[in-house]
Amino acid sequence: GFAIRWISYHLSEDRLKVSRTYYNTDGTPWKGGNLREGQPLIVQLRVDSRESVPDALLVDLLPAGLEVENLNLSPAEQWAEISVDGVALSDRGSQATLVHEEYRDDRYVAAVKLSYGVAKLYYLVRAVTPGTYVVPSPQVEDMYRPEIRAIGRTPVETITVVQP
């Protein structure tokens, strides 16, 4: 039992990797510290896949105190000049094969068709409630082969939202 679970978990980490990076709205990496109430951040989720995973489910739980916003609902010209990690936000749709996307109260969820290589997904969060909050790890798994999964890393462990 235990040895098989350990081996399959270990192997899946070799097959899939997921990480999250926060960026300021000018495209520079956000290094942590305080967020003012109302301040937005761009979230980049990066999934590295070493095999074809046509039914990947990516779940990114939000820290309490932040709410998710759909980048597609804001005017395109607002993001026309902004690049994140070498990707113009106006071209972000070409960075992953999205099957479905949801912006829930407490998480961002995407069904993604992964092939070998890197997929990048983007969404917007906004600081809404003052306090200090733990940042959960992003997760990705094959919906039909749950042994193929990864729990990601995040460079920021807590987020503090302060009043403006």
mmCIF file of C-alpha atoms in Angstrom:
data_model
loop_
_atom_site.group_PDB
_atom_site.id
_atom_site.type_symbol
_atom_site.label_atom_id
_atom_site.label_comp_id
_atom_site.label_asym_id
_atom_site.label_seq_id
_atom_site.Cartn_x
_atom_site.Cartn_y
_atom_site.Cartn_z
ATOM 1 C CA GLY A 1 0.000 0.000 0.000
ATOM 2 C CA PHE A 2 2.323 2.749 1.252
ATOM 3 C CA ALA A 3 5.182 1.985 -1.172
ATOM 4 C CA ILE A 4 2.844 2.012 -4.178
ATOM 5 C CA ARG A 5 1.278 5.320 -3.108
ATOM 6 C CA TRP A 6 4.734 6.843 -2.558
ATOM 7 C CA ILE A 7 5.976 5.661 -5.967
ATOM 8 C CA SER A 8 2.912 6.943 -7.842
ATOM 9 C CA TYR A 9 3.055 10.301 -6.012
ATOM 10 C CA HIS A 10 6.782 10.574 -6.705
ATOM 11 C CA LEU A 11 6.306 9.722 -10.384
ATOM 12 C CA SER A 12 3.443 12.180 -10.836
ATOM 13 C CA GLU A 13 5.658 15.012 -9.574
ATOM 14 C CA ASP A 14 7.973 14.136 -12.466
ATOM 15 C CA ARG A 15 5.054 14.209 -14.921
ATOM 16 C CA LEU A 16 3.363 17.463 -13.837
ATOM 17 C CA LYS A 17 4.531 20.574 -12.044
ATOM 18 C CA VAL A 18 2.506 23.671 -11.211
ATOM 19 C CA SER A 19 3.553 27.040 -9.816
ATOM 20 C CA ARG A 20 1.946 30.418 -9.180
ATOM 21 C CA THR A 21 3.524 33.851 -9.505
ATOM 22 C CA TYR A 22 1.927 37.184 -8.621
ATOM 23 C CA TYR A 23 2.567 40.265 -10.767
ATOM 24 C CA ASN A 24 1.770 43.939 -10.353
ATOM 25 C CA THR A 25 -0.503 45.425 -13.005
ATOM 26 C CA ASP A 26 2.549 46.962 -14.712
ATOM 27 C CA GLY A 27 3.884 43.434 -15.353
ATOM 28 C CA THR A 28 6.637 43.456 -12.703
ATOM 29 C CA PRO A 29 6.778 40.536 -10.233
ATOM 30 C CA TRP A 30 5.088 41.204 -6.897
ATOM 31 C CA LYS A 31 7.546 40.233 -4.170
ATOM 32 C CA GLY A 32 5.103 40.203 -1.247
ATOM 33 C CA GLY A 33 4.458 42.711 1.485
ATOM 34 C CA ASN A 34 1.246 44.618 2.081
ATOM 35 C CA LEU A 35 -1.559 44.946 -0.439
ATOM 36 C CA ARG A 36 -3.809 47.973 -0.188
ATOM 37 C CA GLU A 37 -7.532 47.271 -0.098
ATOM 38 C CA GLY A 38 -8.701 47.459 -3.734
ATOM 39 C CA GLN A 39 -5.223 46.758 -5.162
ATOM 40 C CA PRO A 40 -5.226 44.262 -8.064
ATOM 41 C CA LEU A 41 -2.600 41.624 -8.881
ATOM 42 C CA ILE A 42 -2.195 39.500 -11.992
ATOM 43 C CA VAL A 43 -1.837 35.786 -11.245
ATOM 44 C CA GLN A 44 0.167 33.529 -13.544
ATOM 45 C CA LEU A 45 -0.216 29.770 -13.177
ATOM 46 C CA ARG A 46 2.467 27.770 -14.954
ATOM 47 C CA VAL A 47 1.985 24.058 -15.600
ATOM 48 C CA ASP A 48 4.909 21.979 -16.874
ATOM 49 C CA SER A 49 3.814 18.656 -18.357
ATOM 50 C CA ARG A 50 6.061 15.763 -19.350
ATOM 51 C CA GLU A 51 3.216 13.856 -20.986
ATOM 52 C CA SER A 52 -0.126 14.373 -22.673
ATOM 53 C CA VAL A 53 -2.861 15.105 -20.119
ATOM 54 C CA PRO A 54 -5.960 15.951 -22.182
ATOM 55 C CA ASP A 55 -8.229 16.224 -19.111
ATOM 56 C CA ALA A 56 -6.214 18.261 -16.618
ATOM 57 C CA LEU A 57 -8.033 20.119 -13.867
ATOM 58 C CA LEU A 58 -6.203 23.103 -12.397
ATOM 59 C CA VAL A 59 -7.496 24.433 -9.070
ATOM 60 C CA ASP A 60 -6.055 27.564 -7.478
ATOM 61 C CA LEU A 61 -7.558 28.307 -4.063
ATOM 62 C CA LEU A 62 -7.490 31.992 -3.158
ATOM 63 C CA PRO A 63 -6.218 33.361 0.118
ATOM 64 C CA ALA A 64 -9.106 34.818 2.148
ATOM 65 C CA GLY A 65 -9.109 38.583 1.705
ATOM 66 C CA LEU A 66 -8.711 38.367 -2.088
ATOM 67 C CA GLU A 67 -11.369 37.946 -4.745
ATOM 68 C CA VAL A 68 -10.907 36.703 -8.293
ATOM 69 C CA GLU A 69 -11.752 38.746 -11.381
ATOM 70 C CA ASN A 70 -12.064 37.612 -14.981
ATOM 71 C CA LEU A 71 -9.454 39.388 -17.131
ATOM 72 C CA ASN A 72 -11.752 38.845 -20.142
ATOM 73 C CA LEU A 73 -14.389 41.175 -18.649
ATOM 74 C CA SER A 74 -12.131 44.210 -18.420
ATOM 75 C CA PRO A 75 -11.478 46.371 -21.502
ATOM 76 C CA ALA A 76 -8.796 44.787 -23.731
ATOM 77 C CA GLU A 77 -6.997 48.123 -24.153
ATOM 78 C CA GLN A 78 -6.377 48.162 -20.382
ATOM 79 C CA TRP A 79 -3.958 45.226 -20.872
ATOM 80 C CA ALA A 80 -2.688 46.035 -24.380
ATOM 81 C CA GLU A 81 0.738 47.300 -23.290
ATOM 82 C CA ILE A 82 1.325 44.951 -20.353
ATOM 83 C CA SER A 83 3.568 41.886 -20.549
ATOM 84 C CA VAL A 84 3.956 39.292 -17.809
ATOM 85 C CA ASP A 85 6.918 36.917 -17.976
ATOM 86 C CA GLY A 86 7.428 37.752 -21.658
ATOM 87 C CA VAL A 87 3.753 37.219 -22.586
ATOM 88 C CA ALA A 88 1.610 40.164 -23.649
ATOM 89 C CA LEU A 89 -1.625 39.908 -21.660
ATOM 90 C CA SER A 90 -3.547 40.533 -24.873
ATOM 91 C CA ASP A 91 -2.005 37.257 -26.202
ATOM 92 C CA ARG A 92 -2.539 35.228 -23.028
ATOM 93 C CA GLY A 93 -5.114 32.964 -24.729
ATOM 94 C CA SER A 94 -2.384 31.421 -26.873
ATOM 95 C CA GLN A 95 -0.455 30.194 -23.817
ATOM 96 C CA ALA A 96 -2.767 27.269 -22.891
ATOM 97 C CA THR A 97 -5.480 25.128 -24.468
ATOM 98 C CA LEU A 98 -8.397 26.005 -22.200
ATOM 99 C CA VAL A 99 -11.433 23.740 -22.289
ATOM 100 C CA HIS A 100 -13.336 25.458 -19.464
ATOM 101 C CA GLU A 101 -12.680 28.243 -16.960
ATOM 102 C CA GLU A 102 -14.514 29.236 -13.749
ATOM 103 C CA TYR A 103 -14.081 32.231 -11.470
ATOM 104 C CA ARG A 104 -15.592 31.167 -8.133
ATOM 105 C CA ASP A 105 -15.756 33.032 -4.821
ATOM 106 C CA ASP A 106 -12.830 31.188 -3.302
ATOM 107 C CA ARG A 107 -10.911 29.722 -6.267
ATOM 108 C CA TYR A 108 -9.982 29.822 -9.918
ATOM 109 C CA VAL A 109 -10.654 26.546 -11.768
ATOM 110 C CA ALA A 110 -9.645 25.595 -15.301
ATOM 111 C CA ALA A 111 -9.980 22.443 -17.362
ATOM 112 C CA VAL A 112 -6.933 22.393 -19.623
ATOM 113 C CA LYS A 113 -5.680 20.168 -22.409
ATOM 114 C CA LEU A 114 -1.984 19.695 -21.657
ATOM 115 C CA SER A 115 0.585 18.350 -24.046
ATOM 116 C CA TYR A 116 4.334 18.131 -23.528
ATOM 117 C CA GLY A 117 5.731 21.484 -22.456
ATOM 118 C CA VAL A 118 4.447 24.546 -20.638
ATOM 119 C CA ALA A 119 0.949 26.008 -20.304
ATOM 120 C CA LYS A 120 0.417 29.429 -18.720
ATOM 121 C CA LEU A 121 -2.917 30.719 -17.436
ATOM 122 C CA TYR A 122 -3.718 34.195 -16.163
ATOM 123 C CA TYR A 123 -6.375 35.800 -14.012
ATOM 124 C CA LEU A 124 -6.792 38.866 -11.835
ATOM 125 C CA VAL A 125 -7.230 39.094 -8.064
ATOM 126 C CA ARG A 126 -8.141 42.118 -5.997
ATOM 127 C CA ALA A 127 -7.477 42.729 -2.291
ATOM 128 C CA VAL A 128 -10.847 43.243 -0.575
ATOM 129 C CA THR A 129 -10.675 42.464 3.165
ATOM 130 C CA PRO A 130 -7.977 43.715 5.564
ATOM 131 C CA GLY A 131 -6.063 41.018 7.455
ATOM 132 C CA THR A 132 -3.196 38.543 7.087
ATOM 133 C CA TYR A 133 -3.984 35.357 5.180
ATOM 134 C CA VAL A 134 -2.226 32.079 4.338
ATOM 135 C CA VAL A 135 -1.698 31.461 0.612
ATOM 136 C CA PRO A 136 -2.783 27.921 -0.424
ATOM 137 C CA SER A 137 -0.806 25.959 -3.026
ATOM 138 C CA PRO A 138 -2.091 25.556 -6.600
ATOM 139 C CA GLN A 139 -2.993 22.005 -7.675
ATOM 140 C CA VAL A 140 -3.317 20.212 -11.000
ATOM 141 C CA GLU A 141 -4.439 16.655 -11.708
ATOM 142 C CA ASP A 142 -5.656 14.421 -14.484
ATOM 143 C CA MET A 143 -9.429 14.162 -13.952
ATOM 144 C CA TYR A 144 -9.506 10.490 -14.977
ATOM 145 C CA ARG A 145 -6.094 9.373 -13.679
ATOM 146 C CA PRO A 146 -5.873 10.957 -10.201
ATOM 147 C CA GLU A 147 -2.433 9.450 -9.584
ATOM 148 C CA ILE A 148 -1.141 12.032 -12.091
ATOM 149 C CA ARG A 149 -1.181 15.178 -9.986
ATOM 150 C CA ALA A 150 0.979 17.948 -8.613
ATOM 151 C CA ILE A 151 0.743 20.350 -5.709
ATOM 152 C CA GLY A 152 2.563 23.529 -6.535
ATOM 153 C CA ARG A 153 4.750 26.053 -4.884
ATOM 154 C CA THR A 154 4.052 29.697 -4.279
ATOM 155 C CA PRO A 155 6.808 32.243 -3.567
ATOM 156 C CA VAL A 156 4.557 34.114 -1.090
ATOM 157 C CA GLU A 157 3.321 32.219 2.005
ATOM 158 C CA THR A 158 1.082 34.920 3.484
ATOM 159 C CA ILE A 159 -0.635 38.003 2.127
ATOM 160 C CA THR A 160 -1.488 41.033 4.267
ATOM 161 C CA VAL A 161 -4.265 43.357 3.095
ATOM 162 C CA VAL A 162 -4.263 46.814 4.659
ATOM 163 C CA GLN A 163 -6.683 49.728 4.444
ATOM 164 C CA PRO A 164 -5.651 52.360 1.897
#
